[in-house]
């Protein structure tokens, strides 16, 4: 990043964010508008990722580099972590009345995916509506809330979070696979049927009521250039497999979703990095 990277876990800081269709302004440690910034997703491991953003932030170990960092600090710009600013805009206008109007769509869907970029109560209501109709629910608690309503766990068939979200939800930093197993178990105990913790270049950790021994599903080795939106790419792919290949074993769905997401990190941008189906290897279908 702009400066010293955090040394935790696998290590490097990186810029994250800009999910699918999200109005996110990225900043690197600059002033954040009170009330609009939530949450602070810290720089963390990158596993070869973040090249696009890491380079412009390097400074040399010389007096120019020192002066540069000093100047940033003097002007109140943090040099240690990345910050994601979310400008929710129209997202927060979606309300439960809208859900009622869309009840037909929600209740007849193959899978309903929710996250927290709309008002949490509205997300929860959508999950409840889907659940009541026997529709599979996939919940991605992003951006994470430390005081997430516990009902989110019970109404999520699949609870899929990344390391940062897992840390905010459990208080346990996820720096290695053991930590991921631990948070996976904790989240499962809160009442969901299946938990997936995405681990960047390391793939995912999965744990379920049916298979309570956590299982690591590694991602393929790729040369990542921009990992923004990788989580959304993963969740989108998983929703696809749940909807169109519901009989696939979950581990297989996760492995395939890892593949799709690992394609997305090899291109820059968020939505623009998502592959079209026709460009993906045939064995993914
Ligand atoms: P988020 O974008 O929410 O921080 P992750 O960084 O955990 O989510 O990435 C989600 C998924 O994207 C991972 O589980 C993995 O499948 C894929 N992925 C992310 N980074 C890489 C990488 N460097 N190499 C290969 N796959 C990656």
Short mmCIF file of C-alpha atoms and ligand atoms in Angstrom, two decimals:
data_model
loop_
_atom_site.label_atom_id
_atom_site.label_comp_id
_atom_site.label_asym_id
_atom_site.label_seq_id
_atom_site.Cartn_x
_atom_site.Cartn_y
_atom_site.Cartn_z
CA UNK A 1 0.00 0.00 0.00
CA UNK A 2 0.96 3.55 0.40
CA UNK A 3 3.37 2.39 2.93
CA UNK A 4 4.15 -0.32 5.36
CA UNK A 5 2.00 -3.32 4.78
CA UNK A 6 0.48 -5.08 7.66
CA UNK A 7 2.45 -8.13 8.55
CA UNK A 8 -0.40 -10.26 9.78
CA UNK A 9 -1.08 -13.66 8.36
CA UNK A 10 -0.07 -14.07 4.82
CA UNK A 11 0.58 -10.53 4.82
CA UNK A 12 0.23 -7.80 2.35
CA UNK A 13 -2.24 -5.01 2.44
CA UNK A 14 -4.42 -4.38 -0.54
CA UNK A 15 -7.28 -2.33 -1.72
CA UNK A 16 -10.57 -4.09 -1.67
CA UNK A 17 -14.13 -3.29 -2.36
CA UNK A 18 -16.13 -2.05 -5.28
CA UNK A 19 -18.50 -4.91 -5.40
CA UNK A 20 -20.95 -5.63 -8.12
CA UNK A 21 -22.86 -2.46 -8.83
CA UNK A 22 -21.78 -0.89 -5.61
CA UNK A 23 -21.12 2.77 -5.29
CA UNK A 24 -17.91 2.55 -3.41
CA UNK A 25 -15.28 5.18 -3.37
CA UNK A 26 -11.94 3.77 -2.45
CA UNK A 27 -9.52 5.78 -0.48
CA UNK A 28 -6.30 4.87 1.13
CA UNK A 29 -6.46 6.06 4.62
CA UNK A 30 -7.74 9.50 3.83
CA UNK A 31 -10.42 11.26 5.77
CA UNK A 32 -13.65 9.34 5.78
CA UNK A 33 -17.03 10.97 5.95
CA UNK A 34 -18.55 10.21 9.27
CA UNK A 35 -21.55 7.96 8.98
CA UNK A 36 -20.73 6.85 5.49
CA UNK A 37 -17.77 4.68 6.15
CA UNK A 38 -18.64 1.22 7.21
CA UNK A 39 -16.83 -0.89 7.88
CA UNK A 40 -13.11 -0.38 7.76
CA UNK A 41 -11.83 -3.41 5.99
CA UNK A 42 -8.21 -3.61 6.81
CA UNK A 43 -5.50 -4.41 4.44
CA UNK A 44 -4.66 -8.04 4.69
CA UNK A 45 -3.12 -10.87 2.84
CA UNK A 46 -3.04 -10.71 -0.87
CA UNK A 47 -1.35 -13.87 -2.04
CA UNK A 48 0.12 -12.15 -5.06
CA UNK A 49 -2.89 -9.92 -5.40
CA UNK A 50 -3.19 -6.19 -5.41
CA UNK A 51 -0.37 -5.51 -7.83
CA UNK A 52 -2.37 -2.86 -9.55
CA UNK A 53 -2.80 -0.91 -6.38
CA UNK A 54 0.37 -1.79 -4.56
CA UNK A 55 2.75 -0.29 -7.07
CA UNK A 56 1.65 3.34 -6.99
CA UNK A 57 1.90 3.25 -3.24
CA UNK A 58 5.55 2.30 -2.95
CA UNK A 59 8.13 4.71 -1.67
CA UNK A 60 11.85 4.28 -1.67
CA UNK A 61 13.94 3.85 1.45
CA UNK A 62 15.59 7.21 1.03
CA UNK A 63 15.07 10.75 2.21
CA UNK A 64 12.54 11.44 -0.56
CA UNK A 65 10.51 8.43 0.49
CA UNK A 66 10.69 9.42 4.14
CA UNK A 67 9.69 13.00 3.35
CA UNK A 68 6.79 11.76 1.30
CA UNK A 69 5.41 9.58 4.07
CA UNK A 70 6.00 12.32 6.61
CA UNK A 71 4.07 14.74 4.46
CA UNK A 72 1.13 12.34 4.21
CA UNK A 73 1.11 11.86 7.96
CA UNK A 74 1.36 15.60 8.56
CA UNK A 75 -1.75 16.03 6.48
CA UNK A 76 -3.68 13.46 8.42
CA UNK A 77 -3.47 10.71 5.84
CA UNK A 78 -3.02 7.28 7.33
CA UNK A 79 -0.39 5.24 5.54
CA UNK A 80 -1.02 1.85 7.04
CA UNK A 81 -4.33 0.47 5.97
CA UNK A 82 -6.80 0.73 3.21
CA UNK A 83 -10.21 2.17 3.82
CA UNK A 84 -13.36 1.52 1.95
CA UNK A 85 -15.94 4.23 1.83
CA UNK A 86 -19.38 3.13 0.84
CA UNK A 87 -21.84 5.58 -0.56
CA UNK A 88 -25.03 3.58 -0.40
CA UNK A 89 -27.07 6.03 -2.43
CA UNK A 90 -30.24 4.51 -3.83
CA UNK A 91 -29.56 1.14 -2.18
CA UNK A 92 -31.08 2.34 1.06
CA UNK A 93 -34.32 3.30 -0.67
CA UNK A 94 -35.25 -0.34 -1.14
CA UNK A 95 -37.80 -1.21 1.52
CA UNK A 96 -40.04 -4.05 2.65
CA UNK A 97 -42.93 -2.73 0.57
CA UNK A 98 -40.75 -3.25 -2.49
CA UNK A 99 -40.17 -6.82 -1.33
CA UNK A 100 -43.89 -7.41 -1.03
CA UNK A 101 -44.33 -6.23 -4.58
CA UNK A 102 -41.59 -8.63 -5.64
CA UNK A 103 -42.91 -11.51 -3.53
CA UNK A 104 -43.75 -13.56 -6.56
CA UNK A 105 -40.20 -13.36 -7.86
CA UNK A 106 -38.61 -14.01 -4.49
CA UNK A 107 -40.80 -16.93 -3.58
CA UNK A 108 -40.45 -18.65 -6.94
CA UNK A 109 -36.71 -18.13 -7.26
CA UNK A 110 -34.23 -20.98 -7.30
CA UNK A 111 -31.95 -19.10 -4.96
CA UNK A 112 -32.07 -15.74 -3.20
CA UNK A 113 -28.81 -13.93 -2.52
CA UNK A 114 -28.68 -11.14 0.04
CA UNK A 115 -26.01 -8.96 1.51
CA UNK A 116 -25.88 -5.84 3.64
CA UNK A 117 -25.58 -3.12 1.07
CA UNK A 118 -29.28 -2.52 1.40
CA UNK A 119 -30.92 -1.88 4.76
CA UNK A 120 -30.19 -4.98 6.86
CA UNK A 121 -33.82 -5.34 7.93
CA UNK A 122 -34.85 -5.47 4.29
CA UNK A 123 -32.23 -8.13 3.53
CA UNK A 124 -33.44 -10.15 6.48
CA UNK A 125 -37.04 -9.87 5.36
CA UNK A 126 -36.06 -11.11 1.89
CA UNK A 127 -34.29 -14.09 3.44
CA UNK A 128 -37.35 -14.84 5.56
CA UNK A 129 -39.67 -14.65 2.57
CA UNK A 130 -37.44 -16.98 0.58
CA UNK A 131 -37.04 -19.35 3.48
CA UNK A 132 -40.80 -19.53 4.05
CA UNK A 133 -41.22 -20.64 0.43
CA UNK A 134 -38.46 -23.23 0.61
CA UNK A 135 -36.17 -21.16 -1.61
CA UNK A 136 -32.46 -21.62 -1.01
CA UNK A 137 -30.87 -18.61 0.68
CA UNK A 138 -27.30 -17.46 0.26
CA UNK A 139 -26.21 -14.65 2.51
CA UNK A 140 -23.03 -12.62 2.21
CA UNK A 141 -22.65 -10.34 5.26
CA UNK A 142 -20.93 -7.53 3.40
CA UNK A 143 -20.24 -4.95 4.57
CA UNK A 144 -19.93 -6.73 7.88
CA UNK A 145 -21.78 -5.58 10.98
CA UNK A 146 -20.32 -6.50 14.35
CA UNK A 147 -23.82 -6.64 15.81
CA UNK A 148 -25.44 -8.65 13.05
CA UNK A 149 -28.99 -9.70 13.92
CA UNK A 150 -28.68 -13.39 14.88
CA UNK A 151 -31.69 -14.19 12.69
CA UNK A 152 -29.40 -13.81 9.68
CA UNK A 153 -27.74 -17.05 10.67
CA UNK A 154 -30.96 -18.98 11.03
CA UNK A 155 -32.39 -17.78 7.74
CA UNK A 156 -29.21 -18.41 5.74
CA UNK A 157 -28.90 -21.80 4.15
CA UNK A 158 -25.41 -20.74 3.14
CA UNK A 159 -23.54 -18.07 5.03
CA UNK A 160 -20.58 -16.91 2.97
CA UNK A 161 -18.13 -14.34 4.29
CA UNK A 162 -14.54 -13.35 3.69
CA UNK A 163 -11.80 -13.21 6.31
CA UNK A 164 -12.41 -9.60 7.25
CA UNK A 165 -16.12 -10.14 7.66
CA UNK A 166 -15.44 -13.30 9.68
CA UNK A 167 -13.16 -11.31 11.96
CA UNK A 168 -15.73 -8.57 12.49
CA UNK A 169 -18.41 -11.15 13.25
CA UNK A 170 -16.37 -13.34 15.58
CA UNK A 171 -13.59 -11.11 16.86
CA UNK A 172 -11.04 -13.66 15.62
CA UNK A 173 -8.51 -12.46 13.04
CA UNK A 174 -8.20 -14.98 10.24
CA UNK A 175 -4.54 -15.32 9.36
CA UNK A 176 -4.30 -19.00 8.51
CA UNK A 177 -6.37 -22.08 7.79
CA UNK A 178 -6.65 -22.98 11.45
CA UNK A 179 -8.22 -19.61 12.21
CA UNK A 180 -10.57 -20.10 9.28
CA UNK A 181 -11.66 -23.45 10.72
CA UNK A 182 -12.24 -21.84 14.07
CA UNK A 183 -14.39 -18.98 12.76
CA UNK A 184 -16.23 -21.41 10.49
CA UNK A 185 -17.18 -23.52 13.51
CA UNK A 186 -18.21 -20.46 15.49
CA UNK A 187 -20.44 -19.15 12.73
CA UNK A 188 -21.99 -22.56 12.15
CA UNK A 189 -22.88 -22.76 15.82
CA UNK A 190 -24.88 -19.58 15.41
CA UNK A 191 -27.46 -21.49 13.44
CA UNK A 192 -26.69 -21.58 9.73
CA UNK A 193 -26.59 -24.84 7.85
CA UNK A 194 -23.42 -24.21 5.93
CA UNK A 195 -20.63 -21.68 6.30
CA UNK A 196 -18.10 -20.73 3.66
CA UNK A 197 -15.19 -18.48 4.57
CA UNK A 198 -13.46 -17.21 1.46
CA UNK A 199 -9.70 -16.89 1.86
CA UNK A 200 -8.48 -15.01 -1.18
CA UNK A 201 -5.72 -16.91 -2.95
CA UNK A 202 -6.17 -19.77 -0.50
CA UNK A 203 -9.68 -20.51 -1.74
CA UNK A 204 -12.28 -21.28 0.91
CA UNK A 205 -13.01 -23.08 4.11
CA UNK A 206 -16.36 -24.83 4.25
CA UNK A 207 -18.16 -26.38 7.18
CA UNK A 208 -21.73 -27.60 7.43
CA UNK A 209 -24.15 -29.23 9.79
CA UNK A 210 -23.92 -32.34 7.64
CA UNK A 211 -20.13 -32.28 7.54
CA UNK A 212 -18.99 -30.56 10.72
CA UNK A 213 -15.30 -31.14 10.05
CA UNK A 214 -14.08 -28.01 8.25
CA UNK A 215 -12.84 -28.64 4.75
CA UNK A 216 -10.38 -26.51 2.84
CA UNK A 217 -11.22 -26.06 -0.84
CA UNK A 218 -8.12 -24.49 -2.41
CA UNK A 219 -8.17 -22.07 -5.33
CA UNK A 220 -5.95 -22.57 -8.36
CA UNK A 221 -2.69 -20.66 -8.57
CA UNK A 222 -3.11 -17.66 -10.82
CA UNK A 223 -1.37 -14.40 -11.41
CA UNK A 224 -3.75 -11.95 -9.76
CA UNK A 225 -3.73 -8.38 -10.98
CA UNK A 226 -6.79 -6.98 -9.20
CA UNK A 227 -8.78 -8.80 -6.57
CA UNK A 228 -11.53 -6.23 -6.13
CA UNK A 229 -14.88 -7.91 -6.47
CA UNK A 230 -13.46 -11.42 -6.11
CA UNK A 231 -15.89 -12.16 -3.31
CA UNK A 232 -18.87 -11.05 -5.37
CA UNK A 233 -17.62 -13.08 -8.29
CA UNK A 234 -17.44 -16.10 -6.00
CA UNK A 235 -20.90 -15.54 -4.54
CA UNK A 236 -22.40 -14.94 -7.99
CA UNK A 237 -20.87 -18.13 -9.33
CA UNK A 238 -22.04 -20.11 -6.32
CA UNK A 239 -25.58 -18.78 -6.79
CA UNK A 240 -25.39 -19.92 -10.40
CA UNK A 241 -24.39 -23.45 -9.44
CA UNK A 242 -27.04 -23.62 -6.74
CA UNK A 243 -29.68 -22.55 -9.22
CA UNK A 244 -28.65 -24.54 -12.27
CA UNK A 245 -26.69 -27.49 -10.88
CA UNK A 246 -28.40 -28.05 -7.53
CA UNK A 247 -27.42 -31.70 -7.43
CA UNK A 248 -23.69 -31.01 -7.50
CA UNK A 249 -21.97 -31.75 -4.18
CA UNK A 250 -21.34 -28.51 -2.31
CA UNK A 251 -17.58 -29.00 -2.36
CA UNK A 252 -17.71 -29.24 -6.12
CA UNK A 253 -19.79 -26.07 -6.38
CA UNK A 254 -17.25 -24.28 -4.22
CA UNK A 255 -14.34 -25.60 -6.26
CA UNK A 256 -15.98 -24.39 -9.46
CA UNK A 257 -16.85 -21.03 -7.88
CA UNK A 258 -13.22 -20.69 -6.82
CA UNK A 259 -12.27 -21.20 -10.47
CA UNK A 260 -14.67 -18.51 -11.67
CA UNK A 261 -13.47 -16.05 -9.02
CA UNK A 262 -9.84 -16.82 -9.79
CA UNK A 263 -10.50 -15.86 -13.41
CA UNK A 264 -11.92 -12.54 -12.22
CA UNK A 265 -8.79 -11.63 -10.27
CA UNK A 266 -6.70 -11.91 -13.41
CA UNK A 267 -8.36 -8.87 -14.96
CA UNK A 268 -8.69 -5.37 -13.57
CA UNK A 269 -11.90 -3.76 -12.44
CA UNK A 270 -14.84 -5.29 -10.71
CA UNK A 271 -17.75 -6.11 -13.00
CA UNK A 272 -15.45 -5.71 -15.96
CA UNK A 273 -13.27 -8.50 -14.59
CA UNK A 274 -16.08 -11.05 -14.43
CA UNK A 275 -15.84 -13.64 -17.15
CA UNK A 276 -18.65 -14.49 -19.53
CA UNK A 277 -19.80 -18.06 -19.45
CA UNK A 278 -18.55 -18.62 -22.98
CA UNK A 279 -15.03 -17.65 -21.90
CA UNK A 280 -14.87 -20.11 -19.02
CA UNK A 281 -13.45 -23.64 -19.27
CA UNK A 282 -16.12 -26.11 -20.35
CA UNK A 283 -15.58 -28.37 -17.39
CA UNK A 284 -17.10 -25.70 -15.17
CA UNK A 285 -20.52 -26.56 -16.60
P1 LIG B 1 -13.34 -10.62 -1.05
O1 LIG B 1 -13.24 -10.09 -2.43
O2 LIG B 1 -14.71 -10.54 -0.47
O3 LIG B 1 -12.28 -10.09 -0.12
P2 LIG B 1 -11.72 -13.05 -1.22
O4 LIG B 1 -10.54 -12.19 -1.35
O5 LIG B 1 -11.74 -14.02 -0.10
O6 LIG B 1 -13.08 -12.22 -1.15
O7 LIG B 1 -11.87 -13.82 -2.61
C1 LIG B 1 -13.02 -14.56 -2.94
C2 LIG B 1 -12.62 -15.73 -3.80
O8 LIG B 1 -11.94 -15.25 -4.96
C3 LIG B 1 -11.64 -16.68 -3.14
O9 LIG B 1 -12.32 -17.62 -2.33
C4 LIG B 1 -10.99 -17.31 -4.36
O10 LIG B 1 -11.85 -18.27 -4.93
C5 LIG B 1 -10.90 -16.14 -5.33
N1 LIG B 1 -9.61 -15.43 -5.21
C6 LIG B 1 -9.38 -14.26 -4.58
N2 LIG B 1 -8.08 -13.90 -4.68
C7 LIG B 1 -7.48 -14.87 -5.39
C8 LIG B 1 -6.14 -15.10 -5.85
N3 LIG B 1 -5.16 -14.23 -5.57
N4 LIG B 1 -5.89 -16.22 -6.57
C9 LIG B 1 -6.88 -17.09 -6.86
N5 LIG B 1 -8.15 -16.93 -6.48
C10 LIG B 1 -8.46 -15.85 -5.75
#
